[in-house]
Short mmCIF file of C-alpha atoms and ligand atoms in Angstrom, two decimals:
data_model
loop_
_atom_site.label_atom_id
_atom_site.label_comp_id
_atom_site.label_asym_id
_atom_site.label_seq_id
_atom_site.Cartn_x
_atom_site.Cartn_y
_atom_site.Cartn_z
CA LEU C 1 -93.96 55.99 -78.77
CA SER C 2 -94.79 59.64 -78.48
CA ALA C 3 -94.26 61.39 -75.15
CA ASP C 4 -98.03 61.57 -74.59
CA SER C 5 -98.70 57.91 -75.27
CA LEU C 6 -95.72 56.89 -73.09
CA ARG C 7 -96.98 59.10 -70.27
CA GLN C 8 -100.46 57.61 -70.69
CA ARG C 9 -99.15 54.06 -70.55
CA LEU C 10 -97.01 54.71 -67.48
CA SER C 11 -99.94 56.22 -65.63
CA ALA C 12 -101.96 52.98 -66.05
CA PRO C 13 -102.01 50.75 -62.93
CA GLU C 14 -100.29 47.82 -64.66
CA ALA C 15 -97.85 49.87 -66.77
CA CYS C 16 -94.93 47.82 -67.97
CA VAL C 17 -91.92 48.26 -70.29
CA THR C 18 -90.93 45.07 -72.11
CA ILE C 19 -87.46 44.55 -73.57
CA VAL C 20 -87.46 41.86 -76.26
CA ASP C 21 -84.34 39.83 -77.01
CA ARG C 22 -84.62 38.35 -80.51
CA GLY C 23 -81.49 36.25 -80.13
CA TRP C 24 -79.61 37.93 -82.95
CA CYS C 25 -76.68 39.19 -80.93
CA VAL C 26 -75.13 35.76 -80.43
CA THR C 27 -74.92 35.28 -84.22
CA CYS C 28 -73.33 38.66 -84.90
CA PRO C 29 -70.39 38.14 -87.33
CA ILE C 30 -68.28 40.85 -85.65
CA GLY C 31 -68.39 39.27 -82.21
CA GLY C 32 -71.22 37.18 -80.80
CA ASP C 33 -72.41 37.86 -77.31
CA ALA C 34 -75.56 36.30 -75.89
CA ALA C 35 -76.52 39.43 -73.97
CA PRO C 36 -74.37 42.48 -74.73
CA TRP C 37 -77.18 44.65 -73.42
CA SER C 38 -77.41 42.96 -70.00
CA ALA C 39 -75.37 45.56 -68.09
CA VAL C 40 -77.40 48.45 -69.51
CA VAL C 41 -80.71 46.67 -68.99
CA GLY C 42 -79.73 45.68 -65.45
CA ARG C 43 -78.92 49.25 -64.59
CA LEU C 44 -82.13 50.47 -66.23
CA ALA C 45 -84.22 47.93 -64.32
CA ARG C 46 -82.57 48.88 -61.04
CA ASP C 47 -83.09 52.59 -61.66
CA LEU C 48 -86.72 52.15 -62.66
CA GLU C 49 -87.34 50.06 -59.58
CA LEU C 50 -85.74 52.74 -57.42
CA VAL C 51 -87.80 55.48 -59.05
CA GLU C 52 -90.89 53.38 -58.51
CA ARG C 53 -90.20 53.21 -54.79
CA GLY C 54 -90.12 56.98 -54.58
CA ARG C 55 -93.25 57.54 -56.69
CA ASP C 56 -96.57 55.92 -55.92
CA GLU C 57 -98.49 57.22 -58.91
CA HIS C 58 -96.48 55.27 -61.51
CA ARG C 59 -95.56 51.65 -61.76
CA LEU C 60 -92.43 51.37 -63.82
CA ARG C 61 -91.03 47.93 -64.42
CA VAL C 62 -88.81 46.12 -66.86
CA ALA C 63 -90.03 42.70 -67.91
CA HIS C 64 -87.47 40.58 -69.73
CA ALA C 65 -89.17 38.40 -72.37
CA PRO C 66 -86.72 36.97 -74.91
CA LEU C 67 -88.08 35.14 -77.95
CA ASP C 68 -87.05 31.61 -78.89
CA THR C 69 -83.84 32.14 -80.86
CA ALA C 70 -84.61 29.10 -83.03
CA LYS C 71 -87.82 30.78 -84.18
CA ALA C 72 -86.41 34.26 -84.26
CA GLU C 73 -86.27 35.93 -87.59
CA PRO C 74 -82.60 36.29 -88.72
CA PRO C 75 -81.26 39.80 -89.10
CA PRO C 76 -80.81 41.21 -92.57
CA ALA C 77 -77.43 40.30 -94.07
CA ALA C 78 -74.72 42.93 -93.76
CA PRO C 79 -73.83 44.56 -97.08
CA VAL C 80 -70.59 43.19 -98.57
CA ALA C 81 -68.24 45.48 -100.47
CA THR C 82 -68.04 44.29 -104.07
CA SER C 83 -66.03 47.08 -105.59
CA GLY C 84 -62.89 49.03 -104.76
CA PRO C 85 -59.21 48.13 -104.68
CA GLN C 86 -58.33 44.68 -103.34
CA LEU C 87 -55.17 44.52 -101.24
CA SER C 88 -53.75 41.62 -99.27
CA ARG C 89 -52.32 42.22 -95.80
CA ARG C 90 -48.78 41.68 -97.08
CA GLY C 91 -49.44 43.98 -100.03
CA LEU C 92 -50.76 46.65 -97.68
CA PHE C 93 -47.62 46.63 -95.50
CA ALA C 94 -45.36 46.51 -98.56
CA ALA C 95 -47.16 49.52 -99.96
CA LEU C 96 -46.91 51.36 -96.65
CA ALA C 97 -43.16 50.63 -96.48
CA ASN C 98 -42.66 51.93 -100.01
CA PRO C 99 -45.12 54.75 -100.65
CA LYS C 100 -44.04 54.99 -104.31
CA THR C 101 -45.79 51.71 -104.96
CA LEU C 102 -49.03 53.06 -103.59
CA ARG C 103 -51.65 53.54 -106.17
CA PRO C 104 -53.06 57.05 -106.43
CA PRO C 105 -56.20 57.39 -104.41
CA GLN C 106 -59.32 56.68 -106.30
CA ALA C 107 -62.08 59.15 -106.32
CA VAL C 108 -64.95 58.19 -104.06
CA HIS C 109 -68.38 59.23 -105.10
CA LEU C 110 -70.85 59.50 -102.27
CA ARG C 111 -74.49 59.69 -102.90
CA GLN C 112 -76.46 62.28 -100.98
CA ALA C 113 -78.42 59.44 -99.38
CA ASP C 114 -75.17 58.00 -97.93
CA VAL C 115 -74.19 61.14 -96.07
CA ALA C 116 -77.51 62.78 -95.25
CA PRO C 117 -78.54 61.98 -91.66
CA GLU C 118 -81.90 60.48 -90.94
CA PRO C 119 -84.37 63.23 -90.16
CA VAL C 120 -85.02 63.40 -86.42
CA ASP C 121 -88.30 64.48 -84.95
CA ALA C 122 -86.86 67.13 -82.62
CA THR C 123 -90.25 68.00 -81.15
CA ALA C 124 -90.80 64.46 -79.90
CA LEU C 125 -87.30 64.34 -78.43
CA ILE C 126 -87.72 67.65 -76.63
CA GLU C 127 -91.07 66.49 -75.30
CA ARG C 128 -89.47 63.37 -73.85
CA PHE C 129 -86.64 65.27 -72.25
CA ASP C 130 -89.11 67.73 -70.73
CA TRP C 131 -91.14 64.87 -69.35
CA LEU C 132 -88.05 63.22 -67.83
CA LYS C 133 -86.96 66.54 -66.38
CA GLY C 134 -90.37 66.99 -64.79
CA LEU C 135 -90.22 63.47 -63.41
CA SER C 136 -86.83 64.04 -61.81
CA SER C 137 -87.71 67.42 -60.32
CA SER C 138 -91.07 66.41 -58.87
CA ALA C 139 -89.99 63.09 -57.36
CA VAL C 140 -87.96 62.52 -54.23
CA LEU C 141 -85.25 60.50 -55.92
CA PRO C 142 -83.34 57.75 -54.15
CA ALA C 143 -79.65 58.54 -53.75
CA ALA C 144 -78.85 55.06 -55.04
CA LEU C 145 -79.50 56.39 -58.57
CA PHE C 146 -76.20 58.26 -58.39
CA PRO C 147 -72.61 57.43 -57.40
CA ALA C 148 -71.42 58.38 -53.92
CA ALA C 149 -68.14 60.09 -53.00
CA THR C 150 -66.42 60.25 -49.64
CA ILE C 151 -63.19 61.89 -48.48
CA ALA C 152 -61.29 60.55 -45.49
CA ASP C 153 -59.73 62.70 -42.77
CA THR C 154 -56.31 62.12 -44.34
CA CYS C 155 -57.27 64.64 -47.06
CA CYS C 156 -54.97 67.65 -47.14
CA ILE C 157 -57.40 69.66 -49.33
CA ASN C 158 -54.91 70.16 -52.16
CA ARG C 159 -57.84 70.01 -54.64
CA VAL C 160 -56.07 67.64 -57.05
CA CYS C 161 -59.28 65.60 -57.29
CA VAL C 162 -61.26 68.68 -58.34
CA ARG C 163 -58.82 69.35 -61.18
CA ALA C 164 -58.95 65.67 -62.24
CA CYS C 165 -62.76 65.49 -62.40
CA PRO C 166 -63.83 65.66 -66.07
CA THR C 167 -67.49 66.48 -65.43
CA GLY C 168 -67.43 69.17 -62.76
CA ALA C 169 -69.05 66.87 -60.19
CA LEU C 170 -66.34 67.98 -57.76
CA GLN C 171 -66.12 71.71 -57.16
CA THR C 172 -64.36 73.98 -54.71
CA PHE C 173 -66.34 76.51 -52.70
CA ALA C 174 -65.31 79.46 -50.55
CA GLU C 175 -67.47 81.39 -48.11
CA THR C 176 -66.71 84.06 -45.53
CA SER C 177 -64.61 81.94 -43.23
CA ARG C 178 -64.62 78.44 -44.70
CA LYS C 179 -63.75 76.77 -47.97
CA GLY C 180 -63.61 73.21 -49.23
CA ILE C 181 -64.84 70.65 -51.78
CA MET C 182 -68.43 69.95 -52.87
CA PHE C 183 -69.84 66.94 -54.73
CA ASP C 184 -72.81 67.04 -57.14
CA ALA C 185 -73.78 63.40 -57.58
CA PRO C 186 -75.92 63.64 -60.78
CA LEU C 187 -72.88 65.00 -62.63
CA CYS C 188 -70.65 62.11 -61.52
CA ILE C 189 -70.02 59.33 -64.05
CA ALA C 190 -68.10 57.18 -61.54
CA CYS C 191 -65.00 57.23 -63.73
CA GLY C 192 -62.73 57.10 -60.65
CA ALA C 193 -60.30 59.72 -62.00
CA CYS C 194 -60.49 61.67 -58.72
CA ALA C 195 -59.63 58.64 -56.58
CA GLN C 196 -56.77 57.74 -58.92
CA ALA C 197 -55.36 61.24 -58.82
CA CYS C 198 -55.60 61.67 -55.03
CA PRO C 199 -52.03 61.52 -53.67
CA THR C 200 -53.15 60.64 -50.14
CA GLY C 201 -55.66 57.91 -51.06
CA SER C 202 -58.41 59.84 -49.29
CA MET C 203 -61.01 59.91 -52.07
CA SER C 204 -63.43 56.98 -52.55
CA ILE C 205 -66.16 56.56 -55.16
CA SER C 206 -68.89 53.92 -54.85
CA PRO C 207 -71.53 53.11 -57.48
CA ALA C 208 -74.56 54.04 -55.38
CA ALA C 209 -75.33 56.16 -52.32
CA ALA C 210 -77.81 55.37 -49.56
CA GLY C 211 -80.98 57.23 -48.56
CA LEU C 212 -82.66 59.97 -50.58
CA PHE C 213 -80.94 62.37 -52.95
CA SER C 214 -80.77 65.84 -51.42
CA GLY C 215 -78.57 67.85 -53.79
CA PRO C 216 -74.87 68.75 -53.69
CA VAL C 217 -73.02 67.84 -50.49
CA VAL C 218 -69.91 69.23 -48.82
CA LEU C 219 -67.27 66.50 -48.75
CA ARG C 220 -64.51 68.42 -47.06
CA GLU C 221 -64.20 71.87 -45.57
CA GLU C 222 -61.70 73.90 -43.61
CA ARG C 223 -61.94 77.13 -41.66
CA PHE C 224 -59.69 79.95 -42.74
CA VAL C 225 -58.80 83.46 -41.58
CA THR C 226 -56.99 86.26 -43.35
CA CYS C 227 -53.51 87.07 -42.02
CA SER C 228 -53.43 90.48 -40.36
CA ARG C 229 -49.90 91.14 -41.71
CA CYS C 230 -49.79 89.84 -45.30
CA ALA C 231 -53.55 89.39 -46.04
CA ALA C 232 -53.06 85.76 -47.13
CA ASP C 233 -55.68 83.14 -46.20
CA PHE C 234 -54.53 80.39 -43.84
CA THR C 235 -56.03 77.68 -41.63
CA PRO C 236 -55.56 78.67 -37.98
CA ASN C 237 -54.73 76.14 -35.27
CA SER C 238 -56.56 78.14 -32.61
CA ASP C 239 -59.34 80.71 -32.47
CA ASP C 240 -57.06 83.63 -31.55
CA GLU C 241 -54.47 83.02 -34.30
CA GLU C 242 -54.36 86.11 -36.52
CA VAL C 243 -50.95 85.85 -38.22
CA CYS C 244 -50.17 83.19 -40.83
CA PRO C 245 -47.29 80.72 -40.18
CA ALA C 246 -44.97 82.50 -42.67
CA CYS C 247 -45.45 85.89 -41.02
CA HIS C 248 -45.22 84.26 -37.62
CA LYS C 249 -41.83 82.88 -38.61
CA ASP C 250 -40.70 86.35 -39.73
CA VAL C 251 -41.78 87.77 -36.39
CA ASP C 252 -39.89 85.05 -34.51
CA VAL C 253 -36.72 85.67 -36.55
CA ALA C 254 -37.02 89.42 -35.97
CA ARG C 255 -37.44 88.87 -32.24
CA LEU C 256 -34.41 86.56 -32.17
CA GLY C 257 -32.28 89.10 -34.05
CA HIS C 258 -33.44 91.81 -31.74
CA ALA C 259 -32.55 89.71 -28.70
CA LEU C 260 -29.09 88.91 -30.11
CA PHE C 261 -28.05 92.34 -31.26
CA ARG C 262 -29.85 94.74 -29.00
CA PRO C 263 -27.60 96.96 -26.85
CA ARG C 264 -26.98 95.13 -23.59
CA THR C 265 -26.74 97.42 -20.56
CA ALA C 266 -25.17 96.57 -17.21
CA ALA C 267 -25.13 98.95 -14.36
CA ARG C 268 -21.59 99.53 -13.10
CA GLY C 269 -22.04 102.60 -11.15
CA ASP C 270 -22.65 105.25 -13.84
CA GLU C 271 -20.75 103.29 -16.56
CA THR C 272 -22.74 101.77 -19.46
CA VAL C 273 -21.15 98.79 -21.27
CA THR C 274 -22.25 98.13 -24.84
S1 LIG G 301 -59.31 63.99 -51.65
FE1 LIG G 301 -57.13 63.72 -52.21
S2 LIG G 301 -56.89 64.91 -54.11
FE2 LIG G 301 -58.85 65.57 -53.18
S3 LIG G 301 -58.27 67.38 -51.96
FE3 LIG G 301 -58.15 65.60 -50.56
S4 LIG G 301 -56.00 64.92 -50.66
FE4 LIG G 301 -56.34 66.29 -52.44
S1 LIG G 302 -65.68 59.61 -60.29
FE1 LIG G 302 -65.13 60.83 -62.11
S2 LIG G 302 -66.94 62.14 -62.48
FE2 LIG G 302 -67.17 61.30 -60.41
S3 LIG G 302 -66.32 62.88 -59.06
FE3 LIG G 302 -64.63 61.44 -59.51
S4 LIG G 302 -63.58 62.30 -61.33
FE4 LIG G 302 -65.59 63.34 -61.15
#
């Protein structure tokens, strides 16, 4: 299907995408499975249904219509290697244990047709991606299309989860007087690496969010001020706190030392005792 014909079909009132199961998968010699595609198709059907809810002008559906496997045409037979060195399993391990017995590698001659990739119609691909991009930007998408992340109050904002995220879905942010962690759901692949890495068990990832998608969200934030003595950022416990805990400790120690070693004066007439 070209992008134009697909767009035309989807704009029809009874537009429908049909996935046909020919029953070949269960007979696959490298591992039969009646429906290896079911998870992907289920997800696709759910997503299309969700998109449909947010867009009235298109009717996107997935109709599952498998053919009778008894009548299904068998797949073409897999090519069987008829040339090349024959080696039993025992012979292979014996050769690996004693490399001197290994036969010199035989030259492999590849034909250009074996290595040349199939030509891809890049224009058609770009057209499809543009169309999908337009669809996603114009529609109010349901948040259930993307994973959801939450952070409990037990979070100590050590940002371990941000460093563990392989896609950049979790990011730190810093503004004038607050900083924290943001989550961009479309980038999340729900791998769970952030939740696994979190030392306090505060991070949770669920497969789908509720409501409508509204862009990146702030998961966790903290207020900070800059210490008036050492210029380091710290989270104050009260609004009038201007000195960071480390500098505060220094001040307390200095005051204590001053109180211990300052010259003590006692009036004994005109005599001063030190
Ligand atoms: S969610 Fe966990 S890993 Fe992420 S900042 Fe909070 S405590 Fe650290
Ligand atoms: S689940 Fe994976 S991709 Fe999503 S935010 Fe966590 S680490 Fe990043």
